[in-house]
Tab-separated table of C-alpha atoms and ligand atoms in Angstrom:
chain	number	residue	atom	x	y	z
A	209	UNK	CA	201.774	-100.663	-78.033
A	210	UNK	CA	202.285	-97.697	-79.855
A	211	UNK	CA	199.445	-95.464	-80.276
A	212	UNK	CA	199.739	-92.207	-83.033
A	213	UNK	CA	197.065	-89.218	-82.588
A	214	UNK	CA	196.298	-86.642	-85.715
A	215	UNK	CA	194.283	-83.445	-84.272
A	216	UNK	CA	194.608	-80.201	-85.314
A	217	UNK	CA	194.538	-78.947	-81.537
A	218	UNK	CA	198.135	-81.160	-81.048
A	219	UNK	CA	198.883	-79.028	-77.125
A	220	UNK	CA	195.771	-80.408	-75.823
A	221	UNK	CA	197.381	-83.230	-75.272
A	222	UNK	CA	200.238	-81.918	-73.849
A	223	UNK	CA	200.495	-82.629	-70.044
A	224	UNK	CA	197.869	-85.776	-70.195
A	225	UNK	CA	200.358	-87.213	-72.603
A	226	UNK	CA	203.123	-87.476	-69.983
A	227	UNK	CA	201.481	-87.598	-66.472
A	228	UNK	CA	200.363	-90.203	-63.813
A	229	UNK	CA	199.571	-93.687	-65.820
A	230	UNK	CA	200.532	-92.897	-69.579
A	231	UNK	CA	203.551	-91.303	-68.654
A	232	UNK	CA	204.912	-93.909	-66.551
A	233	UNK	CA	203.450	-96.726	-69.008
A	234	UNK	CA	205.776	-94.774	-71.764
A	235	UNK	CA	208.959	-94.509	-69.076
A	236	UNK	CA	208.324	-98.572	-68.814
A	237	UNK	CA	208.244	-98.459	-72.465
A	238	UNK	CA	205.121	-100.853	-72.666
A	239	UNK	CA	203.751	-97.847	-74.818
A	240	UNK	CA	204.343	-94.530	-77.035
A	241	UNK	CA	201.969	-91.643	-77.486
A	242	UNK	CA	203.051	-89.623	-80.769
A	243	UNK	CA	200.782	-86.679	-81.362
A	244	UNK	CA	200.570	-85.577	-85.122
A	245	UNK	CA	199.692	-81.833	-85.610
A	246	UNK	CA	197.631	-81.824	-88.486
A	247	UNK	CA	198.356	-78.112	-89.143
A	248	UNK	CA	201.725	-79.283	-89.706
A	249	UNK	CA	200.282	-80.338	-93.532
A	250	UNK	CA	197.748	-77.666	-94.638
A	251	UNK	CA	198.187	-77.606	-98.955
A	252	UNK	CA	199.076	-74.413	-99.489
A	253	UNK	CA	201.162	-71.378	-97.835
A	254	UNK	CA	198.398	-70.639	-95.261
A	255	UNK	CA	198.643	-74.097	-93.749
A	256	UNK	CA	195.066	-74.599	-94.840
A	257	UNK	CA	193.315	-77.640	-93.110
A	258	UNK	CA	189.604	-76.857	-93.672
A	259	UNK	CA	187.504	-75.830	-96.112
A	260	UNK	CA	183.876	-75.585	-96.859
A	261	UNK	CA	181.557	-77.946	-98.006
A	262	UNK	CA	180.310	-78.742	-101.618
A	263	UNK	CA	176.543	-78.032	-101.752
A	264	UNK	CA	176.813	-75.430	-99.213
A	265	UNK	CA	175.428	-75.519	-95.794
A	266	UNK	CA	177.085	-74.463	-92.225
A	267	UNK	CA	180.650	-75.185	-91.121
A	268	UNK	CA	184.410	-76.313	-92.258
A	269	UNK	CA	184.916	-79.617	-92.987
A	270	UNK	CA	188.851	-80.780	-92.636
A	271	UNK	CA	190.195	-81.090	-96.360
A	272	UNK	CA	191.060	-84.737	-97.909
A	273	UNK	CA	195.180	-83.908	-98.784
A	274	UNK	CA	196.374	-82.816	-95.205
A	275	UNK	CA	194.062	-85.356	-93.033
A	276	UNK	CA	194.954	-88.034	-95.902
A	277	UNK	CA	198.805	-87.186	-95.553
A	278	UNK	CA	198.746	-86.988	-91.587
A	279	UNK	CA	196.867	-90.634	-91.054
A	280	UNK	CA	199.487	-91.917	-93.543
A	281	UNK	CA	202.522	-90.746	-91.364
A	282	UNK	CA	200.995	-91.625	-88.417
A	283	UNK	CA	200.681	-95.219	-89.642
A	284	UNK	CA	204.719	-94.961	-90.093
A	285	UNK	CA	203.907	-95.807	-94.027
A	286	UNK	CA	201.966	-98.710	-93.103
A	287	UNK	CA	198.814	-99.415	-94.692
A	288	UNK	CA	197.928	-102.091	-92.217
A	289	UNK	CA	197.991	-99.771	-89.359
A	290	UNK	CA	194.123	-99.722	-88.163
A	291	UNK	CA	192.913	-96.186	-87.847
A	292	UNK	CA	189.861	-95.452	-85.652
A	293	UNK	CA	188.340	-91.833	-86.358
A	294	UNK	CA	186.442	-90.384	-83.129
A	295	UNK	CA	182.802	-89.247	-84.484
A	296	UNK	CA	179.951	-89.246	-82.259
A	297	UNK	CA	178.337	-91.524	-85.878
A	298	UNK	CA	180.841	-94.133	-84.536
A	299	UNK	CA	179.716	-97.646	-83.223
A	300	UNK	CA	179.885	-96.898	-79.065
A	301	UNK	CA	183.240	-97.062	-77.379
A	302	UNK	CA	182.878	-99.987	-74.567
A	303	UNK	CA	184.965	-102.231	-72.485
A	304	UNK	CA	185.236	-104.633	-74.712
A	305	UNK	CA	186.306	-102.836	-78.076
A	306	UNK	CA	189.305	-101.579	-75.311
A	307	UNK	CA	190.252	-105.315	-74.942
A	308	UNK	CA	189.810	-105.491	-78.645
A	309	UNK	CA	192.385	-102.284	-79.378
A	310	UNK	CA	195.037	-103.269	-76.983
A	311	UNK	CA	195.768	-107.004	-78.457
A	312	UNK	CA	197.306	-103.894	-81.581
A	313	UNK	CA	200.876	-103.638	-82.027
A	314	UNK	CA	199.734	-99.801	-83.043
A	315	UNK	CA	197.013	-97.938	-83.470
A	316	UNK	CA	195.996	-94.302	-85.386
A	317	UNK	CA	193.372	-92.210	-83.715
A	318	UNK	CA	192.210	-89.231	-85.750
A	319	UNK	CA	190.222	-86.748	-83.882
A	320	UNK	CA	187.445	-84.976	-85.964
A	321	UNK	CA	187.033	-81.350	-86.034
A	322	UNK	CA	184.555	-78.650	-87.464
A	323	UNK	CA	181.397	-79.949	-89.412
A	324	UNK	CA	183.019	-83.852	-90.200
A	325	UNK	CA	185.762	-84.867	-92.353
A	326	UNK	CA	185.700	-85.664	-96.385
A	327	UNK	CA	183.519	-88.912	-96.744
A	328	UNK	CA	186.570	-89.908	-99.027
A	329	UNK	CA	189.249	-89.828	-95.943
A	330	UNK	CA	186.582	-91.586	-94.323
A	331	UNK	CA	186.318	-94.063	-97.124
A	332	UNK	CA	189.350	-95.599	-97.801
A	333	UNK	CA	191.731	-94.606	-94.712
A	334	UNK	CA	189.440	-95.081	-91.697
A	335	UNK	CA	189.130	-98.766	-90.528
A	336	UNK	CA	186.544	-97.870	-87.797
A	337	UNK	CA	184.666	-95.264	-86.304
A	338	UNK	CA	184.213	-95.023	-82.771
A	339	UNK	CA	182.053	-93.050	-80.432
A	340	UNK	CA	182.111	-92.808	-76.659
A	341	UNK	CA	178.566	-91.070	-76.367
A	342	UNK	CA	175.667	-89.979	-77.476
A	343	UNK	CA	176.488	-86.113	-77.233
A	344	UNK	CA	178.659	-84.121	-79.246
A	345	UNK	CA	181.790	-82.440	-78.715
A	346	UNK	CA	183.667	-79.484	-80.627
A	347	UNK	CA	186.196	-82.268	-81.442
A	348	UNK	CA	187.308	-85.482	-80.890
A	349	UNK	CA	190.204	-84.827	-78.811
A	350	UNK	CA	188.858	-85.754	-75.337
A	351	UNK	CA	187.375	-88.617	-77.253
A	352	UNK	CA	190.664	-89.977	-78.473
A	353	UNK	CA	192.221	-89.396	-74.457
A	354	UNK	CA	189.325	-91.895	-73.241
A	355	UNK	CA	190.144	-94.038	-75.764
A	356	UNK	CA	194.018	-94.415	-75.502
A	357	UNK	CA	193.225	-94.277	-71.352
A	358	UNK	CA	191.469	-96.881	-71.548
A	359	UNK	CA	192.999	-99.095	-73.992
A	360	UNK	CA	196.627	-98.231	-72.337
A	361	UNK	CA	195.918	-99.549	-68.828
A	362	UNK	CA	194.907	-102.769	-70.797
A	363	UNK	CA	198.233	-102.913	-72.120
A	364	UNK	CA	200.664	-105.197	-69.858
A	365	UNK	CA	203.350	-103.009	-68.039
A	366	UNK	CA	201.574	-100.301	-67.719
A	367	UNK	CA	199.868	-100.702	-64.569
A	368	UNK	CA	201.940	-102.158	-61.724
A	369	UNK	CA	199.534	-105.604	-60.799
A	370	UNK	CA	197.662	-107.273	-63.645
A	371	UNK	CA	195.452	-108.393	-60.521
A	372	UNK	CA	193.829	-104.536	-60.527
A	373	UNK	CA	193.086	-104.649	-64.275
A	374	UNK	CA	190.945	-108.283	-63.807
A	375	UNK	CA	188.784	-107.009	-60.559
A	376	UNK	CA	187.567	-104.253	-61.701
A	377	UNK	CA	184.092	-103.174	-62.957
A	378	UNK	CA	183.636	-104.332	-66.861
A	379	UNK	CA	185.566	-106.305	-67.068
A	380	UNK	CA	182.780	-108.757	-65.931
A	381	UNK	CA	179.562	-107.259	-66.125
A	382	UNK	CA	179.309	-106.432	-62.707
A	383	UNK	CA	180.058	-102.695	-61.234
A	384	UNK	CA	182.237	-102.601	-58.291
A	385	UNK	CA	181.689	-103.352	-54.661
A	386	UNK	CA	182.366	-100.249	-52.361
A	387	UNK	CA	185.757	-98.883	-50.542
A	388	UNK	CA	186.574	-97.666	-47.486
A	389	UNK	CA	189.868	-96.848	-45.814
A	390	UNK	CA	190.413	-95.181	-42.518
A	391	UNK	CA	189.554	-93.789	-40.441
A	392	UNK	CA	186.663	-96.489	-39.335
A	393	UNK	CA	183.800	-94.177	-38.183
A	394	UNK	CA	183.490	-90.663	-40.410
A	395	UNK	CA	180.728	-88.080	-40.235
A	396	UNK	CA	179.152	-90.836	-37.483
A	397	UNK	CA	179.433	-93.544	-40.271
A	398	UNK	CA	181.057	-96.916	-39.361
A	399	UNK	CA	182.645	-98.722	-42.262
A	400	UNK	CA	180.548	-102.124	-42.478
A	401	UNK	CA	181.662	-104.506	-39.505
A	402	UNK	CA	182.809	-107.542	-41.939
A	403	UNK	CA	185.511	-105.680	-43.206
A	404	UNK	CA	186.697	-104.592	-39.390
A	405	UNK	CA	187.040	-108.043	-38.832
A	406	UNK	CA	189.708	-109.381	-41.177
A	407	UNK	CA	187.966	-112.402	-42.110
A	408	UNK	CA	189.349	-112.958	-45.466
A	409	UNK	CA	186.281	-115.240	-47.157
A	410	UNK	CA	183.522	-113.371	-45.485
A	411	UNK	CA	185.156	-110.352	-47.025
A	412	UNK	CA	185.011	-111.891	-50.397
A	413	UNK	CA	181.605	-112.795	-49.865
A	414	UNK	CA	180.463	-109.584	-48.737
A	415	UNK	CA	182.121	-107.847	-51.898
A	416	UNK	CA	180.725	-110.066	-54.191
A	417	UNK	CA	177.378	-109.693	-52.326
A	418	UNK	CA	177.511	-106.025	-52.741
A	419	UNK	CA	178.846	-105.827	-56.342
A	420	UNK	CA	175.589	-107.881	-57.378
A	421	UNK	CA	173.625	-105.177	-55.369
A	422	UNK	CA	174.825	-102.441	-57.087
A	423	UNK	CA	174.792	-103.695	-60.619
A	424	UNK	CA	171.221	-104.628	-59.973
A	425	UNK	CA	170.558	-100.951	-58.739
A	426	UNK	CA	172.191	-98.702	-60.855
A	427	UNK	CA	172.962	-100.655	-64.226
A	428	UNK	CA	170.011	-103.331	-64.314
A	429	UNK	CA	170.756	-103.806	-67.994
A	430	UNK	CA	174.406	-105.334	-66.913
A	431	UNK	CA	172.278	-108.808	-65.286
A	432	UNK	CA	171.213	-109.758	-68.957
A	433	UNK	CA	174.901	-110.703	-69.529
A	434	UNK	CA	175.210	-112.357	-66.233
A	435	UNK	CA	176.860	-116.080	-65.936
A	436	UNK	CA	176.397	-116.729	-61.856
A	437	UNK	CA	177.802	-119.444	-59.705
A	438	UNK	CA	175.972	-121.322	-57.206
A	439	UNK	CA	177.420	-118.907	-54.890
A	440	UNK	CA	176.266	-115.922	-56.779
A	441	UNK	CA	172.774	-117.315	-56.764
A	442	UNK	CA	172.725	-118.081	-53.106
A	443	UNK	CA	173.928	-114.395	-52.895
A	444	UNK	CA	171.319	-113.009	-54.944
A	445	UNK	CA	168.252	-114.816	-52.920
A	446	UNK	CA	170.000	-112.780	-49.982
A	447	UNK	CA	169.786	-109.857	-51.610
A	448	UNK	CA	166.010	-110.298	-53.180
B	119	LIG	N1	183.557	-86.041	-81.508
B	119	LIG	C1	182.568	-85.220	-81.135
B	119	LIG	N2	181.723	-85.823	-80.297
B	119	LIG	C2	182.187	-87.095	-80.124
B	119	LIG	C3	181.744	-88.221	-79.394
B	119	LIG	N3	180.649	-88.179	-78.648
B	119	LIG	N4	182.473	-89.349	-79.473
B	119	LIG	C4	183.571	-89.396	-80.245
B	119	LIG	N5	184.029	-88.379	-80.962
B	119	LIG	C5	183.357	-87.228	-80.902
């Protein structure tokens, strides 16, 4: 999958572009990160990007021609191309929108900046607009680096074991059991004795047991989307 970035701040991206996951995922060539430097297409002799807004009021807004011209080369001339603009007015960045994203051949992320972007950019070059909080940010940078994180590990050959990428926590909507690793007693506390034991279905058990737990502490909302076994059930009247 091939994923193309237009910011105006191009360096942020610099060593998170080519370190740990994404930069082995592009060595394995299961996916490309291009970053477009929107300063790289200001109109006139100043390299002007910004501008400010018609009826007045606070702030730059990034100009129609250079955005326009940038999303167009970063979708390699083709109209097709989705692009997703990071705006904290987007629809909320989730799990499932990352499963959505990395079934793309390619993808254009454009990271807002200033005040907004001309509604017109927004209009007829922006496919979707996606946010990944309710707060705001200077710019949509770190937005776009959660995105492309977490539509990248979706994308196969990029993490080692597809098994890590089905276990995990949203992927079903159940949070994650805890870990321990050695040594077996810290700070006076003993990792729980079922895992000491290398029994390999009471350890399954127990995990499950606990993931339940936690989802039903800490993200109660998660149990409305809930489709339990018989075993989960007999689990949960443990728990209750
Ligand atoms: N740009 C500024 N704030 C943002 C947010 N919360 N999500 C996405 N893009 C943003």
């Amino acid at each position: 999958m091939r994923f193309d970035v237009v910011s105006a701040a191009p360096e942020v991206f610099s060593g998170w572009r080519t370190t740990s996951m994404l930069g082995r995922g592009q060595s394995a060539e299961a996916i490309t990160i291009e970053v477009h430097d929107l300063r790289g297409y200001g109109i006139d002799r100043y390299g002007t990007i910004d501008d400010s807004p018609y009826g007045g009021g606070a702030g730059m807004l990034l100009k129609p021609e250079p955005l326009a011209a940038a999303i167009e080369t970063a979708q390699g001339g083709d109209p097709a191309v989705p692009v997703v603009l990071m705006t904290p007015q987007g629809e909320r960045f989730c799990q499932g929108i990352a499963r959505e994203l990395a079934d793309l051949p390619r993808l254009v992320l454009v990271c807002g900046r200033y005040e907004g972007i001309d509604e017109r950019v927004r209009e007829h070059l922006v496919t979707r607009e996606l946010s990944i909080g309710d707060y705001v940010l200077t710019g949509g940078e770190l937005a776009a680096m959660v995105v492309v994180e977490a539509v990248a590990r979706l994308v196969p050959g990029v993490l080692g074991d597809l098994e890590s990428v089905a276990d995990e926590s949203h992927s079903e909507p159940l949070l994650e059991y805890p870990h321990y690793t050695r040594p077996a007693e810290f700070r006076g506390e003993r990792v729980p004795e079922v895992l000491l034991a290398g029994h390999h279905e009471r350890v399954r058990l127990w995990r499950r047991q606990e993931q339940l737990r936690r989802t039903l502490e800490r993200r109660p909302d998660l149990a409305a989307h809930w489709r339990l076994s018989d075993e989960d059930r007999r689990l949960l009247a443990r728990i209750l």
